[in-house]
Amino acid sequence: MPASSLKIGMIGLGVVGTGVAKLLFEQQERLAKKAGRPLELTKIAVRDPSKPRDINIPDSIITSHWEDVVNDPSLDVVVELAGGTTWTKKAILDSLASGKHIVTANKALLATHGKEVFDCARKYNRCVAFEASVAGGIPIIGALTQGLAANKIIGLRGILNGTCNFILTSMSETGDSYQNALEEAQKLGFAEADPTMDVDGTDTAHKLAILVQIAFGQTVPFSAIDRVGIAGLNNIDIHFAHELGYGIKLLAEAWINDGKLAVHVSPVLLRMHSPLAQVRGAYNAIQVIGDAVGDTLHYGLGAGRMPTASSVVADIIDIAVGRAQNTFTSMNLWSDSSSVTPMLLSDDVNSRYYLRLLVEDKPGVLADVTRLLANHQISIASIIQHEAQGENANGKVQLVIMTHLSKCGKFKAAAKELTRLDCVSGSAVHYPVED
Ligand code: HSE
């Protein structure tokens, strides 16, 4: 007897949704072979049914009400690709309650309401698969839950936002302005509906919260993730970083330090030749260090239609085969048995720093700045000050200082004091440096 098909409903038909529909309609035979049964997309809820789309979908399966998907008793799986944390949370909880498995790319929902969603799935004996929620097409969730399962994870760090990496690459390689690069990323379908979430580090922090849950078994309250985005990043800092032999990347990091868990999202100066500094455009990469495996690097397109659809459809296949249900049960994520490693306060994190100040070009200024740093026990590794050129000089000059290791709290206090010096204009710009 032929195996019965897996009936799929989908909520959302945007960039990723159309990619998923394309794969399910155009690769039926290939996917059925891998899933051991046909995968049938039978209902799709969209906000605007009349919106032109570059894919042919029968009108009969389109609805403008998400409830039609949630309440359809014939469906086995609901794929949620609408994003957001309000009505989509209800749609997911109601779908689980009515016996459907969930596939979602909704990192914001998992990062902020993971326990509620996973508890609900456990209650109704269903599963939630979420490979597409982190790093688009890179199978990092599968790597952490399965391939690296034998390891105690010591640390991970990654480029997790394609939009930010695209912007940083454009600014760095073509001298493009921040605004132009962002608009291009939006056109290419990498950015979130509200790109503020990309550029202020929120999207990266959502993804980091999910990775920390899997890698360290710990629920970190979203508010506990210190985050700085790239919205204020200036081309001048990219130039100085290059001059010093570094690139600037928006990094998400989590690591165990003396028995404490440290997490943060920040632009970081990375040695130009390091693998993460070489990641260009909308690509993402995650470095995971395990006690048995050592250093691993996971690389691929982190945003966009087909790469993210690849992860969504992989989850659908896993459900059709029955693997996702087993992994869901054995991982027991966002549960009461989550670990409670104490958090390392961001002030106590040790790092080198890049510091840029706009200072008056007159006697004693360098002495004032270095004295203040010395008073805070911050040691200087190198200094750049270029000769001011012609009319543009304005009596002011950029001063760039690379420090040796310092506690973050101590460094930030010094940077704040520096801005109060008469010879310093505006605020101090600073980023951590990793060698
Ligand atoms: N806006 C996200 C990014 C999409 O640019 O990485 C993938 O989550």
Short mmCIF file of C-alpha atoms and ligand atoms in Angstrom, two decimals:
data_model
loop_
_atom_site.label_atom_id
_atom_site.label_comp_id
_atom_site.label_asym_id
_atom_site.label_seq_id
_atom_site.Cartn_x
_atom_site.Cartn_y
_atom_site.Cartn_z
CA MET A 1 0.00 0.00 0.00
CA PRO A 2 1.49 3.44 -0.90
CA ALA A 3 2.37 5.57 2.13
CA SER A 4 -0.16 8.30 2.90
CA SER A 5 0.93 11.82 2.06
CA LEU A 6 1.96 14.36 4.67
CA LYS A 7 -0.55 17.21 4.50
CA ILE A 8 0.99 20.64 4.98
CA GLY A 9 -0.57 24.02 5.67
CA MET A 10 1.46 27.20 5.53
CA ILE A 11 0.99 30.62 7.13
CA GLY A 12 2.84 33.34 5.23
CA LEU A 13 3.82 33.49 1.58
CA GLY A 14 6.59 36.09 1.59
CA VAL A 15 10.20 35.65 0.49
CA VAL A 16 10.75 32.34 2.30
CA GLY A 17 7.16 31.06 1.89
CA THR A 18 7.32 31.32 -1.89
CA GLY A 19 10.64 29.44 -1.80
CA VAL A 20 9.06 26.64 0.23
CA ALA A 21 6.05 26.47 -2.12
CA LYS A 22 8.42 26.35 -5.09
CA LEU A 23 10.33 23.39 -3.67
CA LEU A 24 7.17 21.52 -2.63
CA PHE A 25 5.45 22.01 -6.00
CA GLU A 26 8.43 21.70 -8.33
CA GLN A 27 10.42 18.92 -6.64
CA GLN A 28 7.59 16.60 -5.62
CA GLU A 29 9.21 13.39 -6.76
CA ARG A 30 12.63 14.06 -5.28
CA LEU A 31 11.18 15.16 -1.94
CA ALA A 32 8.74 12.23 -1.73
CA LYS A 33 11.67 9.84 -2.18
CA LYS A 34 13.60 11.45 0.67
CA ALA A 35 10.53 11.68 2.92
CA GLY A 36 9.28 8.18 2.12
CA ARG A 37 5.86 9.66 1.30
CA PRO A 38 4.44 12.51 -0.77
CA LEU A 39 4.57 16.01 0.74
CA GLU A 40 1.35 17.84 -0.10
CA LEU A 41 0.94 21.58 0.41
CA THR A 42 -2.84 21.90 0.59
CA LYS A 43 -3.55 25.24 2.25
CA ILE A 44 -1.73 28.60 2.43
CA ALA A 45 -2.80 31.62 4.46
CA VAL A 46 -1.63 34.94 3.00
CA ARG A 47 -2.22 38.53 4.04
CA ASP A 48 -3.08 39.72 0.55
CA PRO A 49 -4.32 37.03 -1.91
CA SER A 50 -4.26 39.49 -4.84
CA LYS A 51 -0.53 40.29 -4.47
CA PRO A 52 1.36 39.25 -7.63
CA ARG A 53 3.79 36.39 -7.02
CA ASP A 54 6.33 34.78 -9.33
CA ILE A 55 5.00 31.30 -8.67
CA ASN A 56 1.80 29.61 -9.82
CA ILE A 57 -0.30 28.48 -6.88
CA PRO A 58 -3.86 27.19 -7.34
CA ASP A 59 -6.37 29.76 -6.01
CA SER A 60 -8.25 26.93 -4.32
CA ILE A 61 -5.54 26.46 -1.68
CA ILE A 62 -5.15 30.16 -0.82
CA THR A 63 -7.01 31.76 2.09
CA SER A 64 -6.69 35.15 3.71
CA HIS A 65 -7.47 33.78 7.20
CA TRP A 66 -4.75 32.04 9.19
CA GLU A 67 -7.48 30.35 11.23
CA ASP A 68 -8.43 28.33 8.11
CA VAL A 69 -5.01 26.65 8.31
CA VAL A 70 -5.05 26.17 12.07
CA ASN A 71 -8.59 24.70 12.05
CA ASP A 72 -8.18 22.40 9.06
CA PRO A 73 -8.39 18.87 10.54
CA SER A 74 -6.82 17.27 7.48
CA LEU A 75 -3.42 18.93 8.04
CA ASP A 76 -0.49 17.13 9.72
CA VAL A 77 1.93 20.05 9.79
CA VAL A 78 1.66 23.84 9.96
CA VAL A 79 4.60 25.80 8.55
CA GLU A 80 4.64 29.25 10.15
CA LEU A 81 6.58 31.82 8.13
CA ALA A 82 4.73 35.02 8.99
CA GLY A 83 7.04 36.06 11.86
CA GLY A 84 6.16 38.21 14.84
CA THR A 85 5.10 37.24 18.33
CA THR A 86 1.45 38.24 18.68
CA TRP A 87 -1.12 36.42 16.54
CA THR A 88 1.50 34.00 15.20
CA LYS A 89 2.05 32.72 18.75
CA LYS A 90 -1.68 32.01 19.00
CA ALA A 91 -1.65 30.35 15.58
CA ILE A 92 1.20 28.05 16.68
CA LEU A 93 -0.30 27.20 20.09
CA ASP A 94 -3.72 26.52 18.55
CA SER A 95 -2.19 24.38 15.80
CA LEU A 96 -0.33 22.28 18.40
CA ALA A 97 -3.51 21.95 20.48
CA SER A 98 -5.34 20.64 17.42
CA GLY A 99 -2.70 17.96 16.86
CA LYS A 100 -0.44 19.50 14.21
CA HIS A 101 3.35 19.54 14.19
CA ILE A 102 5.01 22.92 13.65
CA VAL A 103 7.81 24.01 11.37
CA THR A 104 8.85 27.60 11.95
CA ALA A 105 11.53 30.15 11.10
CA ASN A 106 10.29 32.45 13.86
CA LYS A 107 13.40 33.25 15.90
CA ALA A 108 11.77 36.16 17.72
CA LEU A 109 9.01 33.90 19.03
CA LEU A 110 11.34 31.10 20.14
CA ALA A 111 13.83 33.49 21.75
CA THR A 112 11.15 35.23 23.79
CA HIS A 113 8.39 32.60 24.27
CA GLY A 114 10.29 29.35 23.68
CA LYS A 115 9.18 27.73 26.92
CA GLU A 116 5.49 28.41 26.35
CA VAL A 117 5.65 27.06 22.79
CA PHE A 118 7.69 23.96 23.69
CA ASP A 119 5.61 23.20 26.81
CA CYS A 120 2.50 23.33 24.64
CA ALA A 121 4.06 20.96 22.09
CA ARG A 122 5.02 18.53 24.89
CA LYS A 123 1.50 18.70 26.31
CA TYR A 124 -0.06 17.69 23.00
CA ASN A 125 2.70 15.25 22.06
CA ARG A 126 3.61 17.19 18.93
CA CYS A 127 6.95 18.64 17.83
CA VAL A 128 8.33 22.03 16.82
CA ALA A 129 11.09 22.02 14.19
CA PHE A 130 13.00 25.27 13.71
CA GLU A 131 16.12 24.76 11.57
CA ALA A 132 15.29 27.86 9.50
CA SER A 133 15.17 30.12 12.55
CA VAL A 134 18.97 30.44 12.77
CA ALA A 135 21.43 31.14 9.95
CA GLY A 136 19.09 30.50 6.99
CA GLY A 137 20.39 27.57 4.96
CA ILE A 138 23.11 26.41 7.38
CA PRO A 139 21.95 23.26 9.21
CA ILE A 140 23.33 24.50 12.54
CA ILE A 141 20.38 23.30 14.64
CA GLY A 142 20.85 19.79 13.24
CA ALA A 143 24.61 20.02 13.80
CA LEU A 144 24.18 20.98 17.45
CA THR A 145 21.33 18.58 18.25
CA GLN A 146 22.72 15.59 16.37
CA GLY A 147 26.19 15.81 14.81
CA LEU A 148 27.83 17.42 17.85
CA ALA A 149 25.66 15.67 20.47
CA ALA A 150 28.65 13.91 22.06
CA ASN A 151 30.28 17.19 23.00
CA LYS A 152 30.20 19.58 25.89
CA ILE A 153 30.11 22.88 24.03
CA ILE A 154 32.79 25.25 25.28
CA GLY A 155 31.95 28.22 23.12
CA LEU A 156 30.37 29.43 19.91
CA ARG A 157 30.57 32.59 17.92
CA GLY A 158 28.96 33.48 14.67
CA ILE A 159 27.85 35.88 12.01
CA LEU A 160 24.10 35.31 12.20
CA ASN A 161 22.54 38.16 10.26
CA GLY A 162 22.85 38.17 6.47
CA THR A 163 21.63 41.75 6.15
CA CYS A 164 24.28 43.12 8.51
CA ASN A 165 27.03 41.08 6.92
CA PHE A 166 25.91 42.24 3.47
CA ILE A 167 26.01 45.89 4.63
CA LEU A 168 29.42 45.53 6.31
CA THR A 169 30.86 43.79 3.24
CA SER A 170 29.55 46.50 0.88
CA MET A 171 30.85 49.31 3.10
CA SER A 172 34.19 47.61 3.44
CA GLU A 173 34.77 46.50 -0.17
CA THR A 174 33.12 49.19 -2.27
CA GLY A 175 32.99 52.08 0.18
CA ASP A 176 29.19 52.01 -0.20
CA SER A 177 27.25 54.08 2.33
CA TYR A 178 25.41 52.31 5.12
CA GLN A 179 22.02 53.49 3.79
CA ASN A 180 22.61 52.33 0.19
CA ALA A 181 23.82 48.94 1.33
CA LEU A 182 20.78 48.50 3.58
CA GLU A 183 18.39 49.37 0.74
CA GLU A 184 20.14 46.83 -1.50
CA ALA A 185 19.83 44.13 1.21
CA GLN A 186 16.10 44.89 1.46
CA LYS A 187 15.69 44.61 -2.33
CA LEU A 188 17.44 41.24 -2.31
CA GLY A 189 15.01 39.94 0.33
CA PHE A 190 17.52 39.44 3.17
CA ALA A 191 16.17 42.01 5.61
CA GLU A 192 13.32 41.58 8.08
CA ALA A 193 10.01 43.36 7.39
CA ASP A 194 11.28 45.93 9.89
CA PRO A 195 15.04 46.16 9.18
CA THR A 196 15.62 47.87 12.53
CA MET A 197 15.56 44.34 13.99
CA ASP A 198 18.48 43.41 11.73
CA VAL A 199 20.72 46.43 12.21
CA ASP A 200 20.24 47.01 15.94
CA GLY A 201 21.40 43.47 16.77
CA THR A 202 17.96 42.21 17.89
CA ASP A 203 17.68 39.54 15.17
CA THR A 204 21.21 38.29 15.93
CA ALA A 205 20.41 38.19 19.66
CA HIS A 206 17.21 36.20 18.99
CA LYS A 207 19.28 33.63 17.08
CA LEU A 208 21.93 33.57 19.80
CA ALA A 209 19.29 32.86 22.46
CA ILE A 210 18.19 29.81 20.42
CA LEU A 211 21.76 28.54 19.93
CA VAL A 212 22.51 28.98 23.65
CA GLN A 213 19.40 26.93 24.48
CA ILE A 214 20.65 24.04 22.37
CA ALA A 215 24.40 24.31 22.95
CA PHE A 216 24.35 25.00 26.70
CA GLY A 217 20.84 23.77 27.61
CA GLN A 218 20.19 27.16 29.15
CA THR A 219 17.29 29.58 28.85
CA VAL A 220 18.84 33.05 28.79
CA PRO A 221 16.26 35.81 29.25
CA PHE A 222 16.36 37.85 26.09
CA SER A 223 16.94 41.02 28.12
CA ALA A 224 20.14 39.47 29.54
CA ILE A 225 21.83 39.47 26.14
CA ASP A 226 23.95 42.60 25.84
CA ARG A 227 23.58 43.80 22.27
CA VAL A 228 25.02 46.50 20.06
CA GLY A 229 24.16 46.60 16.36
CA ILE A 230 25.74 48.17 13.30
CA ALA A 231 23.27 51.04 12.85
CA GLY A 232 25.76 53.66 14.06
CA LEU A 233 28.79 52.17 12.34
CA ASN A 234 30.88 54.69 10.41
CA ASN A 235 32.99 54.00 7.27
CA ILE A 236 35.91 55.65 9.03
CA ASP A 237 36.08 52.83 11.61
CA ILE A 238 36.11 50.25 8.83
CA HIS A 239 39.07 52.12 7.26
CA PHE A 240 41.02 52.31 10.52
CA ALA A 241 40.28 48.62 11.24
CA HIS A 242 41.71 47.72 7.80
CA GLU A 243 44.78 49.83 8.44
CA LEU A 244 45.33 47.85 11.65
CA GLY A 245 44.85 44.51 9.85
CA TYR A 246 41.29 43.83 11.02
CA GLY A 247 37.78 43.56 9.56
CA ILE A 248 34.61 44.50 11.45
CA LYS A 249 31.87 41.86 11.81
CA LEU A 250 28.66 41.75 13.81
CA LEU A 251 29.29 38.74 16.06
CA ALA A 252 27.09 36.75 18.41
CA GLU A 253 29.15 35.01 21.07
CA ALA A 254 28.50 32.62 23.93
CA TRP A 255 31.19 30.88 25.92
CA ILE A 256 31.92 29.38 29.31
CA ASN A 257 34.41 31.40 31.35
CA ASP A 258 35.43 30.08 34.80
CA GLY A 259 32.14 28.21 35.14
CA LYS A 260 30.05 31.21 34.07
CA LEU A 261 28.17 31.71 30.81
CA ALA A 262 29.01 34.88 28.87
CA VAL A 263 26.80 36.04 25.97
CA HIS A 264 26.82 39.15 23.81
CA VAL A 265 26.16 40.61 20.36
CA SER A 266 28.48 43.34 19.13
CA PRO A 267 30.48 44.60 16.17
CA VAL A 268 33.94 43.11 16.75
CA LEU A 269 37.32 43.72 15.11
CA LEU A 270 38.60 40.38 13.80
CA ARG A 271 42.04 39.70 12.32
CA MET A 272 41.60 39.98 8.56
CA HIS A 273 42.91 36.45 7.91
CA SER A 274 40.61 34.74 10.48
CA PRO A 275 37.87 32.57 8.93
CA LEU A 276 34.98 34.67 10.24
CA ALA A 277 36.52 37.89 8.90
CA GLN A 278 36.50 36.28 5.44
CA VAL A 279 32.71 35.70 5.43
CA ARG A 280 31.23 38.01 2.80
CA GLY A 281 27.82 39.29 1.68
CA ALA A 282 24.70 37.53 2.97
CA TYR A 283 26.72 34.52 4.09
CA ASN A 284 26.65 33.46 7.74
CA ALA A 285 29.15 31.32 9.63
CA ILE A 286 29.19 29.79 13.08
CA GLN A 287 32.28 28.53 14.85
CA VAL A 288 31.43 25.91 17.48
CA ILE A 289 34.05 24.53 19.85
CA GLY A 290 33.30 21.21 21.53
CA ASP A 291 35.41 19.35 24.10
CA ALA A 292 35.73 16.27 21.88
CA VAL A 293 35.52 17.62 18.33
CA GLY A 294 37.56 20.79 18.87
CA ASP A 295 36.99 23.69 16.50
CA THR A 296 34.26 23.42 13.83
CA LEU A 297 33.05 25.99 11.30
CA HIS A 298 29.58 25.97 9.69
CA TYR A 299 29.16 28.21 6.65
CA GLY A 300 26.44 29.08 4.13
CA LEU A 301 23.87 31.63 3.01
CA GLY A 302 22.16 32.99 6.11
CA ALA A 303 19.22 34.74 4.47
CA GLY A 304 17.17 34.76 1.31
CA ARG A 305 14.45 32.73 -0.34
CA MET A 306 15.89 29.37 -1.37
CA PRO A 307 18.57 28.92 1.34
CA THR A 308 16.00 29.45 4.10
CA ALA A 309 13.41 27.35 2.23
CA SER A 310 16.01 24.57 2.12
CA SER A 311 16.00 24.44 5.94
CA VAL A 312 12.19 24.63 6.19
CA VAL A 313 11.71 21.75 3.76
CA ALA A 314 14.41 19.71 5.53
CA ASP A 315 12.34 20.03 8.72
CA ILE A 316 9.20 18.93 6.85
CA ILE A 317 11.06 15.85 5.60
CA ASP A 318 12.29 15.14 9.14
CA ILE A 319 8.70 15.19 10.36
CA ALA A 320 7.51 12.98 7.49
CA VAL A 321 10.21 10.44 8.37
CA GLY A 322 9.61 10.73 12.13
CA ARG A 323 13.11 11.97 13.02
CA ALA A 324 12.03 15.44 14.17
CA GLN A 325 9.62 13.95 16.72
CA ASN A 326 12.42 11.83 18.27
CA THR A 327 14.89 14.73 18.40
CA PHE A 328 12.25 17.00 19.88
CA THR A 329 11.57 14.54 22.71
CA SER A 330 15.17 13.67 23.46
CA MET A 331 16.43 17.28 23.45
CA ASN A 332 13.74 18.46 25.88
CA LEU A 333 14.52 22.10 25.10
CA TRP A 334 13.09 25.06 27.04
CA SER A 335 12.04 22.64 29.77
CA ASP A 336 12.10 22.78 33.57
CA SER A 337 15.33 20.78 33.46
CA SER A 338 17.23 23.57 31.66
CA SER A 339 20.64 24.21 33.23
CA VAL A 340 21.32 27.26 35.34
CA THR A 341 24.96 28.17 34.81
CA PRO A 342 25.49 31.62 36.40
CA MET A 343 25.87 34.41 33.87
CA LEU A 344 29.13 36.35 33.56
CA LEU A 345 28.29 40.04 33.92
CA SER A 346 29.24 41.97 30.79
CA ASP A 347 31.35 44.35 32.94
CA ASP A 348 33.54 41.39 33.91
CA VAL A 349 34.28 40.22 30.36
CA ASN A 350 37.96 40.63 29.48
CA SER A 351 38.71 42.03 26.02
CA ARG A 352 41.04 44.17 23.97
CA TYR A 353 39.44 47.33 22.58
CA TYR A 354 39.54 49.62 19.56
CA LEU A 355 38.90 53.21 20.63
CA ARG A 356 38.44 56.25 18.36
CA LEU A 357 38.28 59.82 19.60
CA LEU A 358 38.02 63.12 17.73
CA VAL A 359 40.51 65.33 19.55
CA GLU A 360 41.95 68.83 19.31
CA ASP A 361 45.24 68.91 17.45
CA LYS A 362 47.30 70.79 20.06
CA PRO A 363 50.03 70.21 22.66
CA GLY A 364 49.25 67.97 25.64
CA VAL A 365 46.18 66.23 24.16
CA LEU A 366 47.81 62.86 23.65
CA ALA A 367 49.29 63.11 27.14
CA ASP A 368 45.85 63.85 28.66
CA VAL A 369 44.23 60.90 26.87
CA THR A 370 46.95 58.38 27.69
CA ARG A 371 47.17 59.59 31.32
CA LEU A 372 43.46 59.01 31.80
CA LEU A 373 43.76 55.49 30.37
CA ALA A 374 46.76 54.85 32.63
CA ASN A 375 44.78 56.03 35.65
CA HIS A 376 42.22 53.32 34.80
CA GLN A 377 45.01 50.74 34.44
CA ILE A 378 44.31 50.37 30.72
CA SER A 379 47.41 49.54 28.74
CA ILE A 380 47.83 50.83 25.17
CA ALA A 381 48.94 48.39 22.46
CA SER A 382 49.15 50.87 19.55
CA ILE A 383 48.11 54.38 18.49
CA ILE A 384 47.27 55.93 15.10
CA GLN A 385 47.04 59.65 14.50
CA HIS A 386 47.39 60.85 10.93
CA GLU A 387 48.61 64.34 10.16
CA ALA A 388 45.58 66.61 9.67
CA GLN A 389 45.22 67.58 6.01
CA GLY A 390 44.51 71.14 4.76
CA GLU A 391 41.20 72.93 5.27
CA ASN A 392 39.33 69.81 6.40
CA ALA A 393 41.43 69.57 9.49
CA ASN A 394 39.34 72.05 11.46
CA GLY A 395 41.91 71.94 14.24
CA LYS A 396 40.75 68.43 15.05
CA VAL A 397 42.11 65.01 14.32
CA GLN A 398 41.08 61.37 14.72
CA LEU A 399 42.97 59.45 17.38
CA VAL A 400 42.73 55.65 17.31
CA ILE A 401 43.98 53.54 20.19
CA MET A 402 44.20 49.75 20.44
CA THR A 403 44.33 48.54 24.02
CA HIS A 404 45.63 45.43 25.70
CA LEU A 405 43.16 43.30 27.69
CA SER A 406 40.87 45.14 30.07
CA LYS A 407 37.65 44.36 31.92
CA CYS A 408 34.73 45.71 29.88
CA GLY A 409 33.29 47.69 32.80
CA LYS A 410 36.62 49.39 33.51
CA PHE A 411 37.19 50.20 29.83
CA LYS A 412 33.71 51.67 29.35
CA ALA A 413 34.08 53.85 32.45
CA ALA A 414 37.36 55.19 31.05
CA ALA A 415 35.83 55.81 27.61
CA LYS A 416 33.01 57.77 29.23
CA GLU A 417 35.47 59.89 31.19
CA LEU A 418 37.49 60.56 28.06
CA THR A 419 34.47 62.20 26.42
CA ARG A 420 34.37 64.68 29.31
CA LEU A 421 37.86 65.97 28.51
CA ASP A 422 37.80 69.46 26.94
CA CYS A 423 40.06 68.27 24.14
CA VAL A 424 37.65 65.47 23.05
CA SER A 425 34.65 66.20 20.77
CA GLY A 426 31.55 64.01 20.61
CA SER A 427 31.43 60.48 21.93
CA ALA A 428 34.11 57.83 22.07
CA VAL A 429 33.63 55.05 19.50
CA HIS A 430 34.77 51.66 20.72
CA TYR A 431 34.50 48.01 19.75
CA PRO A 432 35.97 44.81 21.20
CA VAL A 433 38.96 43.30 19.38
CA GLU A 434 39.54 39.56 18.97
CA ASP A 435 42.81 38.07 17.79
N1 HSE B 1 16.85 39.16 8.23
C1 HSE B 1 17.56 37.97 8.48
C2 HSE B 1 19.00 38.17 8.05
C3 HSE B 1 16.94 36.82 7.70
O1 HSE B 1 19.30 39.15 7.37
O2 HSE B 1 19.84 37.36 8.39
C4 HSE B 1 17.32 35.49 8.24
O3 HSE B 1 16.90 35.30 9.55
#
